[in-house]
Each structure stands twice: as C-alpha cells, then as structure tokens.
XYZ file of C-alpha atoms in Angstrom:
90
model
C 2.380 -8.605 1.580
C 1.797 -5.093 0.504
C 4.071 -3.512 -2.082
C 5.400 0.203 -1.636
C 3.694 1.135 -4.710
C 0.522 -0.140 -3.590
C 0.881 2.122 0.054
C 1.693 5.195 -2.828
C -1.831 4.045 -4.707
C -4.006 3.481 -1.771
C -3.113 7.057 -0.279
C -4.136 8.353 -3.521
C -6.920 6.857 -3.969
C -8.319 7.921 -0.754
C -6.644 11.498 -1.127
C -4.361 11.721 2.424
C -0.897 12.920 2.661
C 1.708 10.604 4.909
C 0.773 12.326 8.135
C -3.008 11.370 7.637
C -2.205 7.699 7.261
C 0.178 7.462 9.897
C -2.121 9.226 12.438
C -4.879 6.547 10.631
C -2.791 3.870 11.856
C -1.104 4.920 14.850
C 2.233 5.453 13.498
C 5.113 7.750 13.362
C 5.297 9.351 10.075
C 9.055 8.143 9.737
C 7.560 4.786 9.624
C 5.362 5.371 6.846
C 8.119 7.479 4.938
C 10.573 4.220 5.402
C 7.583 1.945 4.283
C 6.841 4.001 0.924
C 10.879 4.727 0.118
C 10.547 0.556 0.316
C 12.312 -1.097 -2.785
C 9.377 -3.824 -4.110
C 7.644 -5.288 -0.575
C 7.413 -3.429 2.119
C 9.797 -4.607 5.422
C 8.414 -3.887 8.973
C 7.652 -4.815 11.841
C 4.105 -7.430 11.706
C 2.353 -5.463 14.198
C 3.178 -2.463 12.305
C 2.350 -3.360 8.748
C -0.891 -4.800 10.138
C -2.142 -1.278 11.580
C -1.653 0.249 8.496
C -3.512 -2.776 6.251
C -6.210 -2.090 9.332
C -6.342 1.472 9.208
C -6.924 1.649 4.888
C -9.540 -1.610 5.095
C -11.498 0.896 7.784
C -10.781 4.037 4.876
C -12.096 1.592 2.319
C -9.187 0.550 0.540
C -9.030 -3.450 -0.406
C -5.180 -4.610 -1.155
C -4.894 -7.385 -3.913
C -2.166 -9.766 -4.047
C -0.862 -10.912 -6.957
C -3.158 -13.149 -8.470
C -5.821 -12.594 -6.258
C -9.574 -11.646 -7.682
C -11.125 -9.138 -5.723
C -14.807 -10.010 -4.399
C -15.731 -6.242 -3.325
C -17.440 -3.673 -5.201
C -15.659 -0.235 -5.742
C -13.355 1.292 -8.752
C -10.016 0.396 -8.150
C -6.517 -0.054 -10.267
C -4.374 -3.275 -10.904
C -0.757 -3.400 -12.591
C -1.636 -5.985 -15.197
C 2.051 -7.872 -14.774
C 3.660 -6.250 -11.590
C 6.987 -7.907 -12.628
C 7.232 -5.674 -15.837
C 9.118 -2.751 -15.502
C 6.932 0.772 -16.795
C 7.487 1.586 -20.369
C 8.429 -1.785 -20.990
C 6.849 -4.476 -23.703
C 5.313 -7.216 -21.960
C-alpha cells in the first residue's frame, strides 16, 4: 500500500509537480489529484496504483511499508510512528 502522504513525499523528493508524475506514469492528472487528496491509503484502481509505484521506482524513489527495513542506498525520510498524529507526544 502506499499512503497519500508518502505520494506528497516522493514528489518532493524528486522535485515534480502533479502533471510530471502523472505524465511519469501514464495518468490523468485528476487521478493523481484524487490519489494525493486520499485520507490515510491511497484507493485506486490496481493497475493504476501500480504505474505510479512503477513510474517513481524508475525516478528512484523506494516506498517503505510500515515496518519494513529498506535494503537500498540513498537519503530518504521515515515517520517514526505513522499512527501518531503531528505535534503529538508519542
């Protein structure tokens, strides 16, 4: 699963606006608006949410499931508890 915070993080990271990714993917930009407006996991279509995955693995992004350990090299960013709200005391 990919979260619509981590769709927000990976675009940064790799500094494209919506457009970029959806034309990465072979999208409608709609589709990515609807994806990132998501409330937690992002709902789609299978064949949909795997282009995108695709298209940011080819950009160079590597998404982390909770719990997961990540095996590639690179700089990246992790929410240390995803289940915490911001601002809030763990």
């Amino acid at each position: 699963m990919i979260t619509a915070s981590q769709l927000r993080a990976a675009r940064a990271l790799l500094g494209i606006d919506q457009k970029t990714l959806a034309a990465m993917a072979g999208v409608s930009l709609p589709t990515i608006q609807r994806m990132e407006a998501s409330d937690g996991n992002v709902r789609g279509i299978i064949d949909t949410l795997t282009k995108v995955a695709e298209a940011l693995d080819k950009a160079g992004i590597e998404l982390i499931g909770d719990n997961a350990s990540s095996t590639a090299g690179g700089r990246g960013v992790r929410l240390k508890d995803p289940a915490s709200p911001p601002g809030k005391p763990l």
